[in-house]
Short mmCIF file of C-alpha atoms in Angstrom, two decimals:
data_model
loop_
_atom_site.label_atom_id
_atom_site.label_comp_id
_atom_site.label_asym_id
_atom_site.label_seq_id
_atom_site.Cartn_x
_atom_site.Cartn_y
_atom_site.Cartn_z
CA MET A 53 101.82 75.97 93.91
CA ARG A 54 102.79 75.84 97.59
CA ALA A 55 106.04 74.05 96.64
CA LYS A 56 106.76 76.62 93.92
CA ILE A 57 106.44 79.53 96.35
CA SER A 58 108.59 77.74 98.95
CA VAL A 59 111.37 77.25 96.40
CA THR A 60 111.17 80.88 95.28
CA VAL A 61 111.49 82.08 98.88
CA LYS A 62 114.62 79.94 99.39
CA ILE A 63 116.31 81.16 96.20
CA ARG A 64 115.69 84.86 96.82
CA GLY A 65 118.24 86.88 98.76
CA LYS A 66 121.00 89.45 98.60
CA LYS A 67 122.53 89.82 95.14
CA GLY A 68 126.14 88.80 94.65
CA PHE A 69 125.78 85.67 96.76
CA THR A 70 126.04 82.19 95.23
CA VAL A 71 123.15 79.74 95.46
CA THR A 72 123.54 76.04 94.70
CA LEU A 73 120.52 74.36 93.11
CA THR A 74 120.11 70.60 92.99
CA ILE A 75 118.40 69.64 89.73
CA ILE A 76 116.42 66.43 89.23
CA ARG A 77 115.58 65.48 85.64
CA LYS A 78 113.55 62.55 84.40
CA ASP A 79 116.10 61.66 81.71
CA LEU A 80 119.01 61.44 84.18
CA LYS A 81 119.52 58.81 86.86
CA GLU A 82 121.28 61.09 89.33
CA PRO A 83 120.58 64.69 90.42
CA PHE A 84 123.22 67.32 89.69
CA ASP A 85 124.16 70.68 91.20
CA VAL A 86 124.20 74.06 89.47
CA SER A 87 125.65 77.15 91.16
CA ILE A 88 124.25 80.57 90.26
CA VAL A 89 125.04 84.06 91.50
CA ARG A 90 122.07 86.13 92.61
CA GLU A 91 121.51 89.30 90.60
CA GLY A 92 118.86 91.97 90.67
CA ILE A 93 115.89 91.44 88.36
CA ASP A 94 114.06 94.58 87.34
CA ILE A 95 110.44 93.53 86.89
CA LYS A 96 107.61 96.03 86.81
CA SER A 97 105.35 95.06 89.69
CA VAL A 98 102.25 97.12 88.81
CA THR A 99 100.36 97.15 85.53
CA VAL A 100 97.11 99.02 84.85
CA GLU A 101 94.35 98.27 82.34
CA LYS A 102 91.25 100.39 81.81
CA LEU A 103 88.27 98.14 81.19
CA LYS A 104 84.78 98.86 79.89
CA ASN A 105 82.24 100.83 81.90
CA GLY A 106 84.89 102.81 83.77
CA ILE A 107 86.36 99.84 85.65
CA ILE A 108 90.13 99.84 86.22
CA PHE A 109 92.10 96.60 86.57
CA VAL A 110 95.40 96.81 88.48
CA SER A 111 97.72 93.81 88.62
CA VAL A 112 100.30 93.76 91.43
CA ASN A 113 102.66 90.80 90.99
CA GLN A 114 104.96 91.45 93.96
CA PHE A 115 105.55 93.85 96.85
CA ASN A 116 109.07 95.11 96.21
CA ALA A 117 110.93 98.37 96.80
CA LYS A 118 109.44 99.97 93.67
CA THR A 119 105.83 98.84 94.09
CA ASN A 120 104.78 101.85 96.17
CA GLU A 121 106.11 104.29 93.57
CA GLU A 122 104.47 102.39 90.71
CA PHE A 123 101.13 102.07 92.52
CA SER A 124 101.26 105.74 93.53
CA LYS A 125 101.50 106.78 89.88
CA ALA A 126 98.69 104.40 88.96
CA ILE A 127 96.49 105.76 91.76
CA SER A 128 97.12 109.37 90.72
CA ASP A 129 95.99 108.56 87.19
CA MET A 130 92.95 106.66 88.51
CA ILE A 131 91.77 109.53 90.70
CA LEU A 132 91.71 111.80 87.66
CA GLN A 133 89.65 109.24 85.73
CA GLU A 134 87.09 108.82 88.56
CA PRO A 135 86.73 105.04 88.09
CA LYS A 136 83.36 103.36 88.54
CA GLY A 137 85.07 100.30 90.00
CA LEU A 138 88.54 99.01 90.87
CA ILE A 139 89.94 95.48 90.66
CA VAL A 140 93.31 94.78 92.33
CA ASP A 141 94.73 91.46 91.17
CA LEU A 142 97.00 89.76 93.74
CA ARG A 143 96.83 86.28 92.23
CA PHE A 144 100.17 84.47 92.16
CA ASN A 145 101.69 87.35 94.13
CA GLY A 146 103.94 85.55 96.60
CA GLY A 147 104.39 88.66 98.75
CA GLY A 148 107.37 90.82 99.62
CA TYR A 149 107.81 93.71 102.01
CA LEU A 150 105.22 94.16 104.76
CA GLU A 151 105.81 97.92 104.64
CA THR A 152 104.91 97.98 100.94
CA ALA A 153 101.61 96.22 101.65
CA VAL A 154 100.80 98.94 104.22
CA ASP A 155 101.74 101.60 101.65
CA LEU A 156 99.33 100.07 99.14
CA LEU A 157 96.57 99.82 101.74
CA SER A 158 97.11 103.50 102.55
CA TYR A 159 95.76 104.38 99.09
CA LEU A 160 92.66 102.22 99.53
CA LEU A 161 91.70 102.85 103.18
CA PRO A 162 91.15 106.02 105.22
CA THR A 163 94.11 107.50 107.11
CA ASP A 164 94.83 105.74 110.44
CA ALA A 165 92.78 102.67 109.54
CA ASN A 166 94.03 99.41 111.06
CA ALA A 167 96.18 97.68 108.44
CA VAL A 168 97.88 94.72 110.16
CA GLU A 169 98.81 93.62 113.67
CA ILE A 170 102.33 92.38 114.47
CA ARG A 171 102.85 90.03 117.42
CA GLN A 172 106.44 89.41 118.49
CA ARG A 173 107.70 87.50 121.51
CA GLY A 174 108.86 89.79 124.30
CA LYS A 175 107.25 92.87 122.77
CA ASP A 176 103.85 94.52 122.93
CA ASN A 177 101.49 93.77 120.06
CA GLU A 178 101.73 96.49 117.41
CA MET A 179 98.81 97.60 115.24
CA ILE A 180 100.21 99.21 112.10
CA LYS A 181 97.94 101.86 110.65
CA THR A 182 97.54 103.35 107.19
CA LYS A 183 99.18 106.62 106.20
CA GLY A 184 97.88 109.83 104.69
CA GLY A 185 98.20 110.90 101.07
CA PRO A 186 96.14 110.48 97.90
CA LYS A 187 93.31 108.00 98.23
CA ILE A 188 90.77 106.21 96.11
CA LEU A 189 87.92 105.52 98.53
CA ASN A 190 84.69 105.92 96.61
CA ALA A 191 85.15 103.34 93.86
CA PRO A 192 83.77 99.85 94.66
CA LEU A 193 86.72 97.48 95.13
CA VAL A 194 87.41 93.81 94.38
CA ILE A 195 90.64 92.08 95.46
CA LEU A 196 91.44 88.95 93.42
CA VAL A 197 93.38 86.17 95.19
CA ASN A 198 94.22 82.51 94.73
CA GLU A 199 96.43 79.78 96.18
CA GLY A 200 99.48 81.68 94.94
CA SER A 201 98.66 84.81 96.95
CA ALA A 202 100.90 84.80 100.02
CA SER A 203 102.33 86.95 102.80
CA ALA A 204 101.98 90.66 101.87
CA SER A 205 99.17 89.76 99.45
CA GLU A 206 97.27 88.14 102.31
CA ILE A 207 97.95 91.17 104.53
CA THR A 208 96.36 93.38 101.87
CA ALA A 209 93.36 91.14 101.24
CA GLY A 210 92.77 90.50 104.94
CA SER A 211 92.84 94.19 105.79
CA ILE A 212 90.43 95.10 102.98
CA GLN A 213 88.13 92.30 104.17
CA ASP A 214 88.22 93.28 107.87
CA ASN A 215 87.77 96.99 107.12
CA LYS A 216 84.83 96.15 104.82
CA ARG A 217 86.36 98.33 102.12
CA GLY A 218 85.70 95.84 99.34
CA ILE A 219 85.16 92.22 98.35
CA VAL A 220 87.86 89.54 98.26
CA MET A 221 87.19 87.14 95.39
CA GLY A 222 88.85 83.99 94.02
CA THR A 223 90.13 80.96 95.93
CA LYS A 224 91.72 80.41 99.34
CA THR A 225 95.17 81.95 99.69
CA PHE A 226 98.52 80.31 100.45
CA GLY A 227 98.65 80.81 104.23
CA LYS A 228 101.87 82.57 105.24
CA GLY A 229 101.30 84.56 108.41
CA SER A 230 104.89 85.02 109.55
CA VAL A 231 107.30 87.95 109.40
CA GLN A 232 110.84 86.92 108.46
CA GLU A 233 114.33 88.35 108.23
CA VAL A 234 117.19 86.94 106.15
CA GLU A 235 120.78 86.91 107.39
CA ASN A 236 123.39 86.43 104.64
CA PHE A 237 126.85 85.07 105.44
CA ALA A 238 130.23 85.47 103.75
CA ASP A 239 130.28 81.86 102.52
CA GLY A 240 127.12 82.46 100.51
CA SER A 241 124.79 80.70 102.91
CA SER A 242 121.82 82.42 104.47
CA LEU A 243 119.55 81.98 107.46
CA ARG A 244 115.88 82.86 107.30
CA LEU A 245 114.48 83.71 110.73
CA THR A 246 110.84 84.05 111.70
CA ILE A 247 110.80 87.07 114.03
CA ALA A 248 107.08 87.68 114.40
CA LYS A 249 103.61 86.72 113.25
CA TRP A 250 101.05 89.00 111.70
CA PHE A 251 97.28 89.05 112.16
CA THR A 252 94.47 90.83 110.34
CA PRO A 253 92.95 93.92 112.01
CA LYS A 254 90.30 91.70 113.63
CA GLY A 255 92.90 89.28 114.97
CA LYS A 256 92.64 86.49 112.41
CA THR A 257 95.68 84.47 111.36
CA VAL A 258 96.17 82.95 107.90
CA ASN A 259 99.25 80.95 108.87
CA HIS A 260 99.01 77.45 107.35
CA VAL A 261 95.25 77.90 106.80
CA GLY A 262 94.99 80.67 104.21
CA LEU A 263 92.43 83.45 103.82
CA MET A 264 88.99 82.52 102.55
CA PRO A 265 87.58 84.99 100.01
CA ASP A 266 84.14 86.53 100.41
CA ILE A 267 83.13 85.14 97.03
CA VAL A 268 84.71 81.88 95.85
CA VAL A 269 85.36 81.65 92.11
CA GLU A 270 87.28 78.62 90.86
CA MET A 271 89.46 78.38 87.75
CA ASP A 272 89.49 74.98 86.04
CA LYS A 273 92.10 73.55 83.70
CA ASN A 274 90.02 74.30 80.61
CA ASP A 275 89.86 77.99 81.57
CA VAL A 276 93.64 78.16 81.79
CA LYS A 277 94.08 76.14 78.59
CA ASN A 278 91.67 78.37 76.67
CA LYS A 279 93.06 81.56 78.26
CA VAL A 280 89.70 82.38 79.83
CA ASP A 281 90.00 84.36 83.06
CA THR A 282 86.84 83.31 84.90
CA GLN A 283 87.85 85.12 88.09
CA LYS A 284 88.54 88.43 86.37
CA ASP A 285 85.26 88.14 84.46
CA ALA A 286 83.40 87.46 87.72
CA ALA A 287 84.95 90.55 89.33
CA ILE A 288 83.88 92.72 86.38
CA LYS A 289 80.35 91.31 86.48
CA TYR A 290 80.14 91.91 90.25
CA LEU A 291 81.11 95.58 89.87
CA GLU A 292 78.76 96.09 86.92
CA ASN A 293 75.85 94.64 88.90
CA LEU A 294 76.49 97.11 91.74
CA LYS A 295 75.65 99.97 89.38
CA LYS A 296 72.30 98.53 88.31
#
């Protein structure tokens, strides 16, 4: 999974630029190159499912430019429904924009709560805080994570954990605690620069170590093969038990 996310990060970039991929196949003796031109892919990043007993399940698969708008609509609908519990699924979410993670946290935490700390060489440490706006604060919250949850997903989970807003459940996350910028050049090449590191509100880093959930729930191969979501089921059971 770590290799998959690393490859995805390298392929992503400004559309219109050419990327050369070196392909290795078992049935061929030599690798070969394939050149592709980056294009925009319009993928809905937020999906909502209303579960039994008033629990709402929200899957966020990436933190892109449209995530805030999509999550805002979902939150508005949720507030009207007065959910008895909320599950935010960040599994296999490789991250995205830091600002979008703060936007999402602004719906789940009080205004001016500590969201994430940025530490950059030559500059003062900056604690980024949540914004105002519509909020869903009363519903018990579970954040689902796994080894595919990276970057902005870890920012979100770490902030919820440090602010004691909810429970983080699943398996240890990927461990990407850096803030990066991408410079694209006319020849199609690009340079990815690490400009800062981020820390949770309580000063913890996940870089290369990952974030440990409050409640560890493993998924084995049989679960995946049989399409059984043990982690989702555990989150539902946890929220249901809170009401007893």
